[in-house]
């Protein structure tokens, strides 16, 4: 089934995101999450653009992956970790166009190995049959090891979905009336909808220059602008917590709005 990634001790003691929709949110516990996630994000982050000759293929490959039926029931965290890992590689390694798809699905397999319960990780032959029938197990494993070597076996990073969930929870906690404005008054369904927007944006090579925290903050900002007349106050608070400048936010926002038009 391929090499198993060691799970860092932090994973058990420090949840990636607050998963407390079923009970009252604890403000003191939630307050620590932004800094923890920013620390995980800052360590490996390198903004930039992939080489020009593959830019046209990146969005096609990512959207194609996201459009496939999720027959293995991978979590959205797994998909988001895969996209984040793929993005890290795009801006740090020269990847031939013919290998892009193989690298993308290998990132997904690595993310599943790292994030999913062992019994949910499919056999490599089953995985290839669904996600990449043109490859052999040996090819996928060679790419897997090359990626792990490049990333120093470090997949425990801050991902955009961490920030989206954290920022959303902070808004719900700090401005409870926002729940009345959500579809079906259901924060979980709302996060799921915003997650689709986020992952669509992660397919855009133009947005690789921004940290995931900035991208998530823009998704939240655009939604609050739509929902709340008094959106400035929560966004100002999140800007400080995310350590994002208003200039960065504005630049990213324009690109995100353009990208979401194709959703």
Short mmCIF file of C-alpha atoms in Angstrom, two decimals, residues 10-151:
data_model
loop_
_atom_site.label_atom_id
_atom_site.label_comp_id
_atom_site.label_asym_id
_atom_site.label_seq_id
_atom_site.Cartn_x
_atom_site.Cartn_y
_atom_site.Cartn_z
CA UNK A 10 1.18 17.23 17.64
CA UNK A 11 -1.62 15.66 15.67
CA UNK A 12 -3.09 13.97 18.70
CA UNK A 13 -2.71 16.89 21.09
CA UNK A 14 -3.41 19.84 18.79
CA UNK A 15 -6.52 19.55 16.60
CA UNK A 16 -6.13 21.07 13.14
CA UNK A 17 -9.36 23.03 13.44
CA UNK A 18 -12.13 23.57 15.97
CA UNK A 19 -14.77 20.90 15.44
CA UNK A 20 -17.36 22.06 17.94
CA UNK A 21 -20.47 22.84 15.93
CA UNK A 22 -22.47 20.39 18.03
CA UNK A 23 -21.83 22.23 21.31
CA UNK A 24 -21.12 25.79 22.48
CA UNK A 25 -17.78 27.09 21.22
CA UNK A 26 -15.15 27.66 23.88
CA UNK A 27 -13.63 31.11 23.28
CA UNK A 28 -10.46 30.47 25.25
CA UNK A 29 -9.71 27.25 23.35
CA UNK A 30 -10.59 28.76 19.98
CA UNK A 31 -8.36 31.81 20.52
CA UNK A 32 -5.22 29.65 20.31
CA UNK A 33 -6.03 28.14 16.92
CA UNK A 34 -5.07 31.07 14.63
CA UNK A 35 -1.54 31.30 16.03
CA UNK A 36 -1.03 27.53 15.90
CA UNK A 37 -2.18 27.40 12.28
CA UNK A 38 -0.10 30.44 11.30
CA UNK A 39 2.95 28.77 12.80
CA UNK A 40 2.35 25.62 10.76
CA UNK A 41 1.81 27.69 7.63
CA UNK A 42 4.85 29.97 8.00
CA UNK A 43 7.41 27.19 8.25
CA UNK A 44 7.25 25.79 4.70
CA UNK A 45 5.48 28.59 2.83
CA UNK A 46 6.92 29.92 -0.42
CA UNK A 47 4.71 32.10 -2.53
CA UNK A 48 5.20 32.36 -6.25
CA UNK A 49 4.07 31.12 -9.62
CA UNK A 50 4.61 27.79 -11.37
CA UNK A 51 6.69 27.81 -14.52
CA UNK A 52 4.78 29.53 -17.30
CA UNK A 53 4.58 26.51 -19.60
CA UNK A 54 2.41 24.49 -17.18
CA UNK A 55 0.10 27.24 -15.88
CA UNK A 56 -2.61 26.42 -18.39
CA UNK A 57 -2.74 22.80 -17.18
CA UNK A 58 -2.78 23.38 -13.43
CA UNK A 59 -6.40 24.50 -13.16
CA UNK A 60 -7.59 21.78 -15.51
CA UNK A 61 -5.89 19.04 -13.50
CA UNK A 62 -7.06 20.29 -10.10
CA UNK A 63 -10.66 20.84 -11.15
CA UNK A 64 -10.71 17.45 -12.84
CA UNK A 65 -9.59 15.81 -9.59
CA UNK A 66 -12.17 17.68 -7.53
CA UNK A 67 -14.87 16.75 -10.03
CA UNK A 68 -14.36 13.01 -9.64
CA UNK A 69 -16.69 11.09 -7.37
CA UNK A 70 -15.19 10.71 -3.89
CA UNK A 71 -15.62 6.93 -3.78
CA UNK A 72 -13.12 6.49 -0.93
CA UNK A 73 -14.90 9.05 1.27
CA UNK A 74 -11.81 11.15 1.83
CA UNK A 75 -12.41 14.17 4.05
CA UNK A 76 -12.24 17.71 2.74
CA UNK A 77 -9.16 18.20 4.92
CA UNK A 78 -7.48 15.44 2.92
CA UNK A 79 -8.33 17.09 -0.40
CA UNK A 80 -7.22 20.48 0.92
CA UNK A 81 -3.94 19.06 2.18
CA UNK A 82 -3.40 17.46 -1.23
CA UNK A 83 -3.99 20.77 -3.02
CA UNK A 84 -1.72 22.60 -0.59
CA UNK A 85 1.05 20.04 -1.08
CA UNK A 86 0.63 20.28 -4.86
CA UNK A 87 0.86 24.07 -4.62
CA UNK A 88 4.06 23.84 -2.58
CA UNK A 89 5.60 21.71 -5.29
CA UNK A 90 4.42 23.92 -8.14
CA UNK A 91 6.28 26.96 -6.81
CA UNK A 92 9.41 25.15 -5.67
CA UNK A 93 10.10 22.39 -8.21
CA UNK A 94 10.24 22.33 -12.00
CA UNK A 95 7.57 19.78 -13.00
CA UNK A 96 7.18 18.54 -16.54
CA UNK A 97 3.70 18.93 -17.94
CA UNK A 98 3.33 15.20 -18.58
CA UNK A 99 3.94 14.52 -14.87
CA UNK A 100 1.52 17.08 -13.47
CA UNK A 101 -1.41 14.70 -13.16
CA UNK A 102 0.72 12.00 -11.58
CA UNK A 103 2.11 14.49 -9.06
CA UNK A 104 -1.40 15.74 -8.24
CA UNK A 105 -2.88 12.33 -7.53
CA UNK A 106 0.24 11.32 -5.61
CA UNK A 107 -0.26 14.39 -3.41
CA UNK A 108 -3.80 13.14 -2.78
CA UNK A 109 -2.56 9.68 -1.87
CA UNK A 110 0.02 11.15 0.50
CA UNK A 111 -2.60 13.40 2.09
CA UNK A 112 -4.91 10.42 2.59
CA UNK A 113 -2.09 8.37 4.09
CA UNK A 114 -1.30 11.20 6.46
CA UNK A 115 -4.81 12.29 7.37
CA UNK A 116 -7.25 9.38 7.03
CA UNK A 117 -7.74 6.43 9.33
CA UNK A 118 -5.72 3.46 8.17
CA UNK A 119 -8.77 1.38 7.26
CA UNK A 120 -9.98 4.14 4.91
CA UNK A 121 -6.78 4.28 2.87
CA UNK A 122 -7.42 2.33 -0.36
CA UNK A 123 -5.04 -0.18 -1.85
CA UNK A 124 -2.77 1.50 -4.35
CA UNK A 125 -4.26 -0.50 -7.25
CA UNK A 126 -7.78 0.63 -6.32
CA UNK A 127 -6.60 4.21 -5.95
CA UNK A 128 -4.93 4.17 -9.37
CA UNK A 129 -7.97 2.59 -11.00
CA UNK A 130 -10.11 5.53 -9.90
CA UNK A 131 -7.72 8.47 -10.04
CA UNK A 132 -5.06 7.58 -12.58
CA UNK A 133 -5.43 4.42 -14.60
CA UNK A 134 -2.44 5.25 -16.79
CA UNK A 135 0.11 4.70 -14.02
CA UNK A 136 1.63 1.64 -12.43
CA UNK A 137 1.98 1.25 -8.65
CA UNK A 138 5.74 1.49 -9.08
CA UNK A 139 5.50 4.83 -10.88
CA UNK A 140 3.25 6.27 -8.21
CA UNK A 141 5.50 5.07 -5.40
CA UNK A 142 8.58 6.57 -7.07
CA UNK A 143 6.84 9.94 -7.37
CA UNK A 144 5.62 9.59 -3.79
CA UNK A 145 9.13 9.11 -2.46
CA UNK A 146 10.46 11.98 -4.59
CA UNK A 147 7.79 14.30 -3.17
CA UNK A 148 8.46 13.20 0.40
CA UNK A 149 12.16 13.76 -0.09
CA UNK A 150 11.53 17.24 -1.49
CA UNK A 151 9.20 18.14 1.39
#
